[in-house]
CSV table of C-alpha atoms and ligand atoms in Angstrom, one decimal:
chain,number,residue,atom,x,y,z
A,1,MET,CA,-54.5,15.7,21.1
A,2,ALA,CA,-55.6,12.2,22.1
A,3,LYS,CA,-52.8,10.1,23.6
A,4,THR,CA,-51.5,7.1,21.6
A,5,THR,CA,-52.5,3.7,22.8
A,6,HIS,CA,-50.1,0.9,22.1
A,7,ILE,CA,-51.4,-2.6,21.4
A,8,ALA,CA,-49.7,-5.8,20.2
A,9,VAL,CA,-51.6,-8.3,18.2
A,10,ILE,CA,-50.4,-11.9,17.7
A,11,PRO,CA,-52.1,-13.8,14.9
A,12,SER,CA,-51.4,-17.4,14.1
A,13,PRO,CA,-50.4,-18.7,10.7
A,14,GLY,CA,-53.0,-20.2,8.3
A,15,PHE,CA,-55.1,-18.0,6.1
A,16,SER,CA,-58.4,-18.3,8.0
A,17,HIS,CA,-56.9,-17.3,11.3
A,18,LEU,CA,-54.5,-14.7,10.0
A,19,VAL,CA,-57.2,-12.8,8.1
A,20,PRO,CA,-59.9,-12.2,10.7
A,21,ILE,CA,-57.6,-10.9,13.4
A,22,LEU,CA,-55.8,-8.6,11.0
A,23,GLU,CA,-59.2,-7.4,9.7
A,24,PHE,CA,-60.2,-6.7,13.3
A,25,THR,CA,-56.9,-4.7,13.7
A,26,LYS,CA,-57.7,-2.7,10.5
A,27,ARG,CA,-61.2,-1.9,11.9
A,28,LEU,CA,-59.8,-0.8,15.2
A,29,VAL,CA,-57.3,1.6,13.7
A,30,THR,CA,-59.8,2.9,11.2
A,31,ASN,CA,-62.4,3.7,14.0
A,32,HIS,CA,-59.7,4.7,16.5
A,33,PRO,CA,-56.8,6.3,14.7
A,34,ASN,CA,-55.0,7.2,17.9
A,35,PHE,CA,-54.2,3.5,18.4
A,36,HIS,CA,-50.7,2.3,17.5
A,37,ILE,CA,-50.8,-1.4,16.7
A,38,THR,CA,-48.0,-3.9,16.0
A,39,CYS,CA,-48.8,-7.3,14.6
A,40,ILE,CA,-46.3,-10.0,15.5
A,41,ILE,CA,-46.7,-12.6,12.9
A,42,PRO,CA,-45.5,-16.2,13.3
A,43,SER,CA,-45.0,-18.2,10.1
A,44,LEU,CA,-44.6,-21.7,8.9
A,45,GLY,CA,-42.2,-22.0,6.0
A,46,SER,CA,-43.2,-19.9,3.0
A,47,PRO,CA,-46.9,-19.0,3.2
A,48,PRO,CA,-49.2,-20.0,0.4
A,49,ASN,CA,-50.0,-17.4,-2.3
A,50,SER,CA,-53.4,-16.5,-0.6
A,51,SER,CA,-51.7,-15.5,2.7
A,52,LYS,CA,-48.8,-13.8,0.9
A,53,SER,CA,-51.1,-11.6,-1.2
A,54,TYR,CA,-53.3,-10.9,1.9
A,55,LEU,CA,-50.3,-9.8,3.9
A,56,GLN,CA,-49.6,-7.2,1.2
A,57,THR,CA,-52.9,-5.5,2.1
A,58,ILE,CA,-51.8,-4.5,5.6
A,59,PRO,CA,-52.0,-0.7,5.6
A,60,PRO,CA,-49.0,1.4,6.6
A,61,ASN,CA,-50.7,2.5,9.8
A,62,ILE,CA,-50.3,-1.0,11.2
A,63,ASN,CA,-46.8,-2.1,12.1
A,64,SER,CA,-45.9,-5.7,11.3
A,65,ILE,CA,-43.0,-7.9,12.6
A,66,PHE,CA,-42.6,-11.1,10.7
A,67,LEU,CA,-41.0,-13.7,12.9
A,68,PRO,CA,-38.5,-16.2,11.6
A,69,PRO,CA,-40.4,-19.1,10.0
A,70,ILE,CA,-40.6,-22.4,11.8
A,71,ASN,CA,-39.0,-25.3,10.0
A,72,LYS,CA,-41.6,-27.7,8.7
A,73,HIS,CA,-39.3,-30.6,9.6
A,74,ASP,CA,-39.7,-29.7,13.3
A,75,LEU,CA,-43.4,-30.4,13.1
A,76,PRO,CA,-45.1,-33.9,13.0
A,77,GLN,CA,-45.7,-35.0,9.4
A,78,GLY,CA,-49.4,-35.4,8.4
A,79,ALA,CA,-50.7,-34.0,11.7
A,80,TYR,CA,-54.2,-32.3,11.8
A,81,PRO,CA,-53.9,-28.7,10.5
A,82,GLY,CA,-54.9,-27.2,13.9
A,83,VAL,CA,-52.1,-29.1,15.6
A,84,ILE,CA,-49.5,-27.8,13.1
A,85,ILE,CA,-50.7,-24.2,13.5
A,86,GLN,CA,-50.8,-24.5,17.3
A,87,LEU,CA,-47.2,-25.9,17.4
A,88,THR,CA,-45.9,-23.3,15.0
A,89,VAL,CA,-47.0,-20.6,17.5
A,90,THR,CA,-45.7,-22.6,20.5
A,91,LEU,CA,-42.3,-22.9,18.8
A,92,SER,CA,-42.4,-19.2,18.0
A,93,LEU,CA,-43.0,-18.1,21.7
A,94,PRO,CA,-39.3,-17.1,22.4
A,95,SER,CA,-39.3,-14.8,19.4
A,96,ILE,CA,-42.8,-13.5,20.3
A,97,HIS,CA,-41.5,-12.7,23.7
A,98,GLN,CA,-38.4,-11.0,22.3
A,99,ALA,CA,-40.6,-8.8,20.0
A,100,LEU,CA,-42.9,-7.9,22.9
A,101,LYS,CA,-40.0,-7.0,25.1
A,102,SER,CA,-38.5,-4.7,22.6
A,103,LEU,CA,-41.9,-3.0,21.8
A,104,ASN,CA,-42.7,-2.5,25.5
A,105,SER,CA,-39.3,-0.9,26.1
A,106,LYS,CA,-40.1,1.8,23.6
A,107,ALA,CA,-43.7,2.4,24.7
A,108,PRO,CA,-45.7,0.5,27.3
A,109,LEU,CA,-48.1,-2.0,25.8
A,110,VAL,CA,-51.7,-1.5,27.0
A,111,ALA,CA,-53.0,-4.7,25.7
A,112,LEU,CA,-52.0,-8.0,24.0
A,113,ILE,CA,-54.5,-9.6,21.7
A,114,ALA,CA,-53.8,-13.1,20.5
A,115,ASP,CA,-55.5,-15.5,18.2
A,116,SER,CA,-57.0,-18.6,19.8
A,117,PHE,CA,-54.1,-20.7,18.6
A,118,ALA,CA,-51.6,-18.2,20.0
A,119,PHE,CA,-53.2,-18.1,23.5
A,120,GLU,CA,-50.0,-19.1,25.2
A,121,ALA,CA,-48.5,-15.8,24.2
A,122,LEU,CA,-51.0,-14.1,26.6
A,123,ASP,CA,-48.9,-15.4,29.5
A,124,PHE,CA,-46.5,-12.6,28.7
A,125,ALA,CA,-49.1,-9.9,29.5
A,126,LYS,CA,-48.3,-10.0,33.2
A,127,GLU,CA,-44.6,-9.2,32.7
A,128,PHE,CA,-45.5,-6.1,30.8
A,129,ASN,CA,-48.5,-5.1,33.0
A,130,SER,CA,-50.7,-5.3,30.0
A,131,LEU,CA,-54.3,-6.4,29.6
A,132,SER,CA,-54.8,-9.8,27.8
A,133,TYR,CA,-57.5,-10.6,25.2
A,134,LEU,CA,-58.1,-13.8,23.2
A,135,TYR,CA,-59.3,-13.3,19.7
A,136,PHE,CA,-61.7,-16.2,19.1
A,137,PRO,CA,-62.3,-16.4,15.3
A,138,SER,CA,-65.3,-18.6,15.7
A,139,SER,CA,-68.9,-18.8,17.0
A,140,ALA,CA,-70.1,-18.0,20.5
A,141,MET,CA,-71.5,-21.6,20.5
A,142,ASN,CA,-68.0,-22.9,20.0
A,143,LEU,CA,-66.7,-20.7,22.8
A,144,SER,CA,-69.5,-21.9,25.0
A,145,LEU,CA,-68.7,-25.5,24.2
A,146,SER,CA,-65.0,-25.0,24.9
A,147,LEU,CA,-65.8,-23.7,28.4
A,148,HIS,CA,-68.4,-26.4,29.0
A,149,LEU,CA,-65.8,-29.1,28.2
A,150,VAL,CA,-63.8,-28.3,31.3
A,151,LYS,CA,-66.7,-29.5,33.3
A,152,LEU,CA,-67.6,-32.3,30.9
A,153,ASP,CA,-64.1,-33.6,31.0
A,154,GLU,CA,-64.4,-34.2,34.7
A,155,GLU,CA,-67.9,-35.7,34.6
A,156,VAL,CA,-67.8,-38.0,31.6
A,157,SER,CA,-65.5,-41.0,31.1
A,158,CYS,CA,-66.4,-42.2,27.6
A,159,GLU,CA,-65.4,-40.7,24.3
A,160,TYR,CA,-67.8,-37.8,23.5
A,161,LYS,CA,-69.0,-39.4,20.3
A,162,ASP,CA,-70.5,-42.2,22.4
A,163,LEU,CA,-72.6,-39.9,24.6
A,164,GLN,CA,-76.2,-41.1,24.4
A,165,GLU,CA,-77.8,-37.7,24.9
A,166,PRO,CA,-77.0,-34.5,23.0
A,167,ILE,CA,-75.1,-31.8,24.9
A,168,LYS,CA,-77.3,-28.8,25.8
A,169,LEU,CA,-75.4,-25.6,25.9
A,170,GLN,CA,-77.4,-22.7,27.2
A,171,GLY,CA,-78.8,-20.6,24.4
A,172,CYS,CA,-77.6,-23.0,21.7
A,173,VAL,CA,-79.1,-25.8,19.6
A,174,PRO,CA,-78.4,-29.3,21.2
A,175,ILE,CA,-75.4,-31.0,19.8
A,176,HIS,CA,-74.5,-34.7,19.5
A,177,GLY,CA,-71.0,-35.8,20.6
A,178,ARG,CA,-70.2,-36.9,17.1
A,179,ASP,CA,-70.6,-33.3,15.9
A,180,LEU,CA,-68.2,-31.8,18.4
A,181,PRO,CA,-64.9,-30.1,17.1
A,182,ALA,CA,-62.2,-32.5,15.8
A,183,PRO,CA,-59.8,-32.2,18.8
A,184,THR,CA,-62.4,-33.7,21.0
A,185,LYS,CA,-62.8,-36.9,18.9
A,186,MET,CA,-60.1,-38.7,20.9
A,187,ARG,CA,-59.6,-37.6,24.4
A,188,SER,CA,-56.2,-39.1,24.8
A,189,ASN,CA,-54.8,-36.9,22.0
A,190,ASP,CA,-52.5,-34.0,22.5
A,191,ALA,CA,-54.8,-31.8,20.4
A,192,TYR,CA,-57.6,-32.4,22.9
A,193,LYS,CA,-55.3,-31.6,25.9
A,194,LYS,CA,-54.3,-28.3,24.3
A,195,PHE,CA,-58.0,-27.6,23.6
A,196,LEU,CA,-58.8,-28.1,27.2
A,197,GLN,CA,-55.7,-26.1,28.4
A,198,ARG,CA,-56.9,-23.2,26.3
A,199,ALA,CA,-60.4,-23.5,27.7
A,200,LYS,CA,-59.1,-23.4,31.2
A,201,SER,CA,-56.9,-20.4,30.6
A,202,MET,CA,-59.8,-18.4,29.1
A,203,TYR,CA,-60.9,-17.5,32.6
A,204,PHE,CA,-57.7,-15.7,33.3
A,205,PHE,CA,-57.7,-13.3,30.3
A,206,ASP,CA,-59.2,-9.8,30.6
A,207,GLY,CA,-61.6,-10.7,27.8
A,208,ILE,CA,-62.5,-12.7,24.8
A,209,LEU,CA,-63.2,-11.0,21.5
A,210,CYS,CA,-65.6,-13.3,19.5
A,211,ASN,CA,-66.2,-13.1,15.8
A,212,SER,CA,-69.9,-13.3,16.1
A,213,PHE,CA,-72.7,-10.8,16.7
A,214,LEU,CA,-75.9,-10.5,18.8
A,215,GLU,CA,-78.3,-10.7,15.9
A,216,LEU,CA,-76.8,-14.1,15.0
A,217,GLU,CA,-76.2,-15.8,18.3
A,218,SER,CA,-78.2,-13.8,20.9
A,219,GLY,CA,-78.9,-16.9,23.0
A,220,ALA,CA,-75.3,-18.1,23.2
A,221,ILE,CA,-73.9,-14.6,23.7
A,222,LYS,CA,-76.4,-13.7,26.5
A,223,ALA,CA,-75.8,-17.0,28.3
A,224,LEU,CA,-72.1,-16.4,28.2
A,225,GLU,CA,-72.4,-12.9,29.4
A,226,GLU,CA,-74.7,-13.9,32.3
A,227,LYS,CA,-73.4,-17.3,33.2
A,228,GLY,CA,-69.7,-17.4,32.2
A,229,HIS,CA,-68.5,-18.1,35.7
A,230,HIS,CA,-65.7,-20.3,36.9
A,231,GLU,CA,-66.1,-22.2,40.1
A,232,ASN,CA,-64.0,-19.6,41.9
A,233,GLY,CA,-66.3,-16.9,40.8
A,234,LYS,CA,-64.1,-15.4,38.1
A,235,LYS,CA,-66.2,-14.1,35.3
A,236,ILE,CA,-65.5,-14.4,31.6
A,237,SER,CA,-65.9,-11.2,29.7
A,238,ILE,CA,-67.0,-11.8,26.2
A,239,PHE,CA,-67.0,-9.1,23.5
A,240,PRO,CA,-68.9,-10.0,20.3
A,241,VAL,CA,-67.3,-7.8,17.6
A,242,GLY,CA,-68.3,-9.6,14.4
A,243,PRO,CA,-68.9,-10.2,11.7
A,244,ILE,CA,-65.3,-9.5,10.8
A,245,THR,CA,-64.6,-10.6,7.2
A,246,GLN,CA,-62.3,-9.6,4.4
A,247,LYS,CA,-63.4,-6.4,2.6
A,248,GLY,CA,-62.3,-7.6,-0.8
A,249,SER,CA,-60.9,-10.9,-1.9
A,250,SER,CA,-57.3,-11.9,-1.8
A,251,ALA,CA,-56.1,-13.3,-5.1
A,252,SER,CA,-53.9,-16.3,-5.4
A,253,SER,CA,-51.6,-16.9,-8.4
A,254,ASN,CA,-54.2,-17.4,-11.0
A,255,ASP,CA,-55.7,-13.9,-11.0
A,256,VAL,CA,-56.8,-14.2,-14.7
A,257,ASP,CA,-59.1,-17.2,-14.0
A,258,GLU,CA,-60.4,-15.5,-10.9
A,259,PHE,CA,-61.5,-12.4,-12.7
A,260,GLU,CA,-62.8,-14.4,-15.6
A,261,CYS,CA,-65.1,-16.2,-13.2
A,262,LEU,CA,-66.6,-13.0,-11.9
A,263,LYS,CA,-67.2,-12.0,-15.6
A,264,TRP,CA,-69.0,-15.4,-16.1
A,265,LEU,CA,-71.1,-14.9,-12.9
A,266,LYS,CA,-72.2,-11.5,-14.1
A,267,ASN,CA,-73.8,-13.2,-17.2
A,268,GLN,CA,-75.8,-15.7,-15.3
A,269,PRO,CA,-79.5,-15.3,-14.1
A,270,GLN,CA,-80.2,-14.1,-10.6
A,271,ASN,CA,-79.8,-16.7,-7.8
A,272,SER,CA,-79.1,-19.4,-10.4
A,273,VAL,CA,-75.5,-20.4,-9.5
A,274,LEU,CA,-74.4,-22.8,-6.7
A,275,TYR,CA,-70.9,-21.8,-5.4
A,276,VAL,CA,-69.0,-24.9,-4.2
A,277,SER,CA,-65.9,-24.4,-2.0
A,278,PHE,CA,-64.3,-26.2,1.0
A,279,GLY,CA,-62.4,-23.3,2.5
A,280,SER,CA,-58.7,-22.3,2.3
A,281,GLY,CA,-57.4,-25.9,2.5
A,282,GLY,CA,-60.2,-28.4,2.5
A,283,THR,CA,-60.3,-31.2,0.0
A,284,LEU,CA,-62.3,-34.3,-0.8
A,285,SER,CA,-61.2,-37.8,-1.7
A,286,LEU,CA,-60.9,-38.7,-5.3
A,287,ARG,CA,-64.0,-40.9,-5.1
A,288,GLN,CA,-65.9,-38.1,-3.5
A,289,ILE,CA,-64.8,-35.6,-6.1
A,290,ASN,CA,-66.2,-37.9,-8.7
A,291,GLU,CA,-69.5,-38.3,-6.9
A,292,LEU,CA,-69.8,-34.6,-6.4
A,293,ALA,CA,-69.1,-34.0,-10.1
A,294,TYR,CA,-71.8,-36.4,-11.2
A,295,GLY,CA,-74.2,-35.0,-8.5
A,296,LEU,CA,-73.8,-31.4,-9.8
A,297,GLU,CA,-74.3,-32.6,-13.3
A,298,LEU,CA,-77.5,-34.6,-12.3
A,299,SER,CA,-78.9,-31.5,-10.4
A,300,ASP,CA,-78.9,-29.6,-13.7
A,301,GLN,CA,-78.1,-26.4,-11.8
A,302,ARG,CA,-75.4,-23.8,-12.7
A,303,PHE,CA,-72.3,-24.0,-10.5
A,304,LEU,CA,-68.9,-22.5,-9.8
A,305,TRP,CA,-66.7,-25.1,-8.2
A,306,VAL,CA,-63.3,-24.4,-6.6
A,307,LEU,CA,-61.5,-27.7,-6.9
A,308,ARG,CA,-58.3,-28.9,-5.1
A,309,ALA,CA,-56.2,-32.0,-5.6
A,310,PRO,CA,-57.9,-34.9,-3.8
A,311,SER,CA,-57.0,-35.5,-0.1
A,312,ASP,CA,-55.8,-39.0,-1.0
A,313,SER,CA,-53.4,-37.8,-3.7
A,314,VAL,CA,-49.7,-37.1,-3.1
A,315,SER,CA,-50.1,-33.4,-4.0
A,316,ALA,CA,-52.6,-32.6,-1.2
A,317,ASP,CA,-51.0,-30.3,1.4
A,318,TYR,CA,-53.2,-28.1,3.6
A,319,PHE,CA,-50.4,-25.4,3.9
A,320,GLU,CA,-49.0,-25.4,0.4
A,321,ASP,CA,-50.2,-24.5,-3.0
A,322,ALA,CA,-50.5,-27.8,-5.0
A,323,ASN,CA,-48.2,-28.2,-8.0
A,324,VAL,CA,-50.7,-30.2,-10.0
A,325,ASP,CA,-53.7,-29.2,-12.0
A,326,PRO,CA,-56.7,-30.4,-9.9
A,327,LEU,CA,-58.9,-30.4,-12.9
A,328,LYS,CA,-57.3,-33.6,-14.1
A,329,PHE,CA,-59.0,-35.5,-11.3
A,330,LEU,CA,-62.5,-34.8,-12.7
A,331,PRO,CA,-64.5,-37.6,-14.4
A,332,LYS,CA,-63.8,-38.0,-18.1
A,333,GLY,CA,-65.7,-35.6,-20.3
A,334,PHE,CA,-67.2,-33.7,-17.3
A,335,LEU,CA,-65.9,-30.2,-18.2
A,336,GLU,CA,-67.1,-30.6,-21.8
A,337,ARG,CA,-70.6,-31.9,-20.8
A,338,THR,CA,-71.1,-29.1,-18.3
A,339,LYS,CA,-69.5,-26.2,-20.1
A,340,GLU,CA,-72.8,-24.4,-20.6
A,341,LYS,CA,-73.8,-24.7,-17.0
A,342,GLY,CA,-70.7,-24.7,-14.9
A,343,LEU,CA,-67.2,-23.4,-14.3
A,344,VAL,CA,-64.4,-25.2,-12.3
A,345,LEU,CA,-61.6,-23.1,-10.8
A,346,ALA,CA,-58.3,-24.6,-9.8
A,347,SER,CA,-57.7,-24.2,-6.1
A,348,TRP,CA,-58.8,-20.6,-5.4
A,349,ALA,CA,-61.7,-18.2,-6.1
A,350,PRO,CA,-62.2,-14.6,-5.1
A,351,GLN,CA,-64.8,-15.8,-2.6
A,352,VAL,CA,-66.0,-12.5,-1.1
A,353,GLU,CA,-66.6,-11.1,-4.6
A,354,VAL,CA,-68.2,-14.3,-5.8
A,355,LEU,CA,-70.7,-14.3,-3.0
A,356,LYS,CA,-71.6,-10.6,-3.8
A,357,GLN,CA,-72.8,-11.5,-7.3
A,358,SER,CA,-76.6,-11.5,-7.6
A,359,SER,CA,-76.4,-14.7,-9.8
A,360,VAL,CA,-75.0,-16.7,-6.8
A,361,GLY,CA,-78.0,-18.3,-5.2
A,362,GLY,CA,-76.5,-21.0,-3.0
A,363,PHE,CA,-73.2,-22.0,-1.3
A,364,LEU,CA,-72.2,-25.6,-0.9
A,365,SER,CA,-69.7,-25.1,1.9
A,366,HIS,CA,-67.6,-27.0,4.4
A,367,CYS,CA,-69.0,-24.5,7.0
A,368,GLY,CA,-65.7,-22.8,8.0
A,369,TRP,CA,-66.7,-19.9,10.2
A,370,ASN,CA,-65.4,-17.3,7.8
A,371,SER,CA,-67.3,-18.8,4.9
A,372,ILE,CA,-70.4,-18.8,7.0
A,373,LEU,CA,-70.1,-15.1,8.0
A,374,GLU,CA,-69.3,-14.1,4.4
A,375,SER,CA,-72.4,-16.1,3.1
A,376,ILE,CA,-74.6,-14.5,5.8
A,377,GLN,CA,-73.4,-11.0,4.9
A,378,GLU,CA,-74.5,-11.6,1.3
A,379,GLY,CA,-77.7,-13.5,2.3
A,380,VAL,CA,-76.6,-16.7,0.4
A,381,PRO,CA,-78.3,-19.9,1.6
A,382,ILE,CA,-76.0,-22.9,2.4
A,383,VAL,CA,-75.7,-26.6,1.7
A,384,ALA,CA,-73.7,-27.8,4.7
A,385,TRP,CA,-70.9,-30.3,4.0
A,386,PRO,CA,-68.7,-30.2,7.0
A,387,LEU,CA,-65.2,-31.8,6.8
A,388,PHE,CA,-63.1,-31.2,10.0
A,389,ALA,CA,-62.4,-28.8,12.9
A,390,GLU,CA,-65.6,-27.3,14.3
A,391,GLN,CA,-67.4,-27.4,11.0
A,392,ALA,CA,-70.0,-30.1,11.9
A,393,MET,CA,-71.0,-28.0,14.9
A,394,ASN,CA,-71.4,-25.0,12.7
A,395,ALA,CA,-73.5,-27.1,10.3
A,396,VAL,CA,-75.8,-28.1,13.2
A,397,MET,CA,-76.2,-24.5,14.2
A,398,LEU,CA,-77.0,-23.5,10.6
A,399,SER,CA,-79.4,-26.3,9.8
A,400,ASP,CA,-81.1,-27.3,13.0
A,401,GLY,CA,-80.8,-24.0,14.9
A,402,LEU,CA,-81.0,-21.1,12.4
A,403,GLU,CA,-82.6,-23.1,9.6
A,404,VAL,CA,-80.6,-21.3,6.9
A,405,ALA,CA,-78.9,-24.5,5.6
A,406,ILE,CA,-79.6,-28.0,4.5
A,407,ARG,CA,-77.1,-30.4,5.8
A,408,LEU,CA,-75.8,-32.9,3.2
A,409,LYS,CA,-72.9,-34.7,5.0
A,410,PHE,CA,-73.3,-36.3,8.4
A,411,GLU,CA,-70.6,-38.8,9.1
A,412,ASP,CA,-66.8,-38.4,8.8
A,413,ASP,CA,-66.2,-41.4,6.6
A,414,GLU,CA,-69.4,-41.2,4.6
A,415,ILE,CA,-69.3,-40.9,0.8
A,416,VAL,CA,-72.1,-38.7,-0.2
A,417,GLU,CA,-73.7,-40.2,-3.3
A,418,LYS,CA,-74.6,-38.3,-6.5
A,419,GLU,CA,-78.3,-38.8,-6.2
A,420,LYS,CA,-78.4,-37.3,-2.7
A,421,ILE,CA,-76.2,-34.4,-3.8
A,422,ALA,CA,-78.5,-33.6,-6.8
A,423,LYS,CA,-81.6,-33.8,-4.6
A,424,VAL,CA,-80.3,-31.5,-1.9
A,425,VAL,CA,-78.8,-29.0,-4.4
A,426,LYS,CA,-82.1,-28.8,-6.3
A,427,CYS,CA,-84.1,-28.4,-3.1
A,428,LEU,CA,-81.9,-25.5,-2.0
A,429,MET,CA,-81.8,-23.8,-5.4
A,430,GLU,CA,-85.4,-24.2,-6.6
A,431,GLY,CA,-87.5,-26.0,-3.9
A,432,GLU,CA,-89.9,-24.7,-1.3
A,433,GLU,CA,-87.5,-25.4,1.5
A,434,GLY,CA,-84.9,-23.3,-0.3
A,435,LYS,CA,-87.3,-20.4,-0.5
A,436,GLY,CA,-87.8,-20.4,3.3
A,437,ILE,CA,-84.1,-20.7,3.9
A,438,ARG,CA,-83.4,-17.7,1.5
A,439,GLU,CA,-85.9,-15.6,3.5
A,440,ARG,CA,-84.3,-16.5,6.8
A,441,MET,CA,-80.9,-15.8,5.4
A,442,LYS,CA,-82.1,-12.3,4.4
A,443,VAL,CA,-83.0,-11.6,8.0
A,444,LEU,CA,-79.5,-12.6,9.2
A,445,LYS,CA,-78.0,-10.5,6.4
A,446,ASP,CA,-79.9,-7.5,7.7
A,447,GLY,CA,-78.8,-8.4,11.3
A,448,ALA,CA,-75.2,-8.4,10.2
A,449,ALA,CA,-75.4,-5.0,8.6
A,450,LYS,CA,-77.2,-3.6,11.7
A,451,ALA,CA,-74.5,-4.9,14.0
A,452,LEU,CA,-71.9,-3.0,12.0
A,453,LYS,CA,-73.7,0.4,11.9
A,454,ASP,CA,-72.1,3.1,14.0
A,455,ASP,CA,-74.7,2.5,16.7
A,456,GLY,CA,-74.8,-1.2,16.0
A,457,SER,CA,-74.0,-3.8,18.7
A,458,SER,CA,-70.6,-4.9,17.5
A,459,ILE,CA,-69.3,-1.4,16.7
A,460,GLN,CA,-70.5,-0.2,20.1
A,461,THR,CA,-68.7,-3.1,21.8
A,462,LEU,CA,-65.5,-2.2,19.9
A,463,SER,CA,-65.9,1.5,21.1
A,464,TYR,CA,-66.4,0.3,24.7
A,465,LEU,CA,-63.2,-1.7,24.5
A,466,ALA,CA,-61.2,1.1,22.8
A,467,ASN,CA,-62.4,3.4,25.6
A,468,GLN,CA,-61.2,0.9,28.3
A,469,TRP,CA,-57.8,0.6,26.6
A,470,GLU,CA,-57.4,4.4,26.2
A,471,ASN,CA,-58.0,4.9,29.9
A,472,PHE,CA,-56.0,2.0,31.1
A,473,GLY,CA,-53.4,3.0,33.6
A,474,GLY,CA,-51.5,-0.4,34.0
A,475,ILE,CA,-52.2,-3.3,36.3
B,501,UPG,O1,-61.1,-20.3,-3.0
B,501,UPG,C1,-61.2,-19.7,-1.9
B,501,UPG,C2,-61.3,-20.4,-0.7
B,501,UPG,C3,-61.4,-19.7,0.5
B,501,UPG,N1,-61.3,-18.4,0.5
B,501,UPG,C4,-61.3,-17.6,1.7
B,501,UPG,O2,-60.7,-18.4,2.8
B,501,UPG,C5,-61.4,-18.3,4.0
B,501,UPG,C6,-61.8,-19.6,4.4
B,501,UPG,O3,-62.1,-19.6,5.8
B,501,UPG,P1,-63.1,-20.6,6.5
B,501,UPG,O4,-64.4,-20.7,5.7
B,501,UPG,O5,-63.2,-20.3,7.9
B,501,UPG,O6,-62.5,-22.0,6.3
B,501,UPG,P2,-61.0,-22.7,6.6
B,501,UPG,O7,-60.0,-22.1,5.8
B,501,UPG,O8,-61.2,-24.1,6.5
B,501,UPG,O9,-60.9,-22.2,8.2
B,501,UPG,C7,-60.4,-22.8,9.3
B,501,UPG,O10,-60.5,-21.8,10.4
B,501,UPG,C8,-61.9,-21.4,10.6
B,501,UPG,C9,-61.8,-20.2,11.6
B,501,UPG,O11,-61.4,-20.7,12.8
B,501,UPG,C10,-62.7,-22.6,11.1
B,501,UPG,O12,-64.0,-22.2,11.2
B,501,UPG,C11,-62.6,-23.7,10.1
B,501,UPG,O13,-63.3,-24.8,10.5
B,501,UPG,C12,-61.1,-24.0,9.8
B,501,UPG,O14,-61.0,-25.1,8.9
B,501,UPG,C13,-62.6,-17.4,3.7
B,501,UPG,O15,-62.4,-16.1,4.1
B,501,UPG,C14,-62.8,-17.4,2.2
B,501,UPG,O16,-63.3,-16.2,1.6
B,501,UPG,C15,-61.2,-17.7,-0.7
B,501,UPG,O17,-61.1,-16.4,-0.7
B,501,UPG,N2,-61.1,-18.4,-1.9
């Protein structure tokens, strides 16, 4: 009988970081049932319904330890979501340590795998003679940029948005300073310092698991594999194991609406509906919501829109379910005028199921990495409307690099006007450009399926890692 291999996984709170690392864990135990995995889960107050219902899907062959929640009052009010998540994990480090110690005393831990926001927990690996891996739930391009920043930070004195020339990362599309991830916007910020600290620490982990795949980012992945060296010669080991996405959708509280929307989609013609969503917590200002509503109406396309309370309303909170009906923020008469063509859902849709419907022909997305991978897996072309985090960089990759998206929003404080929205939406849904994009998306869809076959690149990478862990004798 194969010996049991013990591994601890440390996610960070927030739906879109929690889900991919736990889905990775599920894949690992499904493919390698002799692994015994314990997830040590930090939390921030009471999780929103989406996370709560997702956590109920953790199968019994994965152990979970839920850490005492961090008090919201111990965190800075109104801070950027990434900062809140990062701080939640930092404040949870003593209880993570305690949990690891107790696990390791029962059976030695071969490896610790931590989400990118939980990277500090990997410092404990040495104490337990375990291997350490960062789970990077984003693109290889983002990983490449994080590593490059260490050098750039030394060489450049201005803010990155003021750089005259685009940054050229090997194997990636050139990127302007203004499109870099949010923590780099102001170099004096604590968020930037943490970002840099994580980048520097990456060289000391035994590997980085990246939620991407060769067929999607071969240039960036190969460059990282070949050139990922530190000055002192230490090599980064990168393991592309993606795409890792949810199998089915997690429901929130309004299941009835969610399943009604699937019924509605089944009755619409093929490729006719634009799905509009800004991720697990993204919102627009009230003025922008109005402009988007008029733009969708003007485009005359069918749509399914997941709407949240405006970012400038009191009810907007990235980490909590809003207690108001977001539909009341729509322009007067909009729902009545568009009832034959569109459907607006309050706050949450079963996104994975939505994208699977053949009637969905486009996705107006904020370009969160999970949404991108889910869209690619279903071959759905994208209208890119980045909001924060690394979304503008993802938008550049999709539009300028892979040419599977049309970018609609370019500047942080820009209000995108209805005429422009209507034009771009029409172009994606019925124009010639849209046709080309659809064909290129189909190629990526096939690539994603190939990477996940038994002999595919990502499954082979996972088997390689599993083999290393099984044969690990301690350091
Ligand atoms: O109504 C909804 C809205 C979202 N989702 C799911 O929520 C996830 C959203 O993830 P993502 O598209 O990555 O967006 P964010 O929630 O905004 O993700 C954060 O984390 C990502 C991974 O690091 C980053 O790429 C993003 O920029 C960052 O904002 C996806 O799995 C969606 O399927 C739903 O199921 N229903």
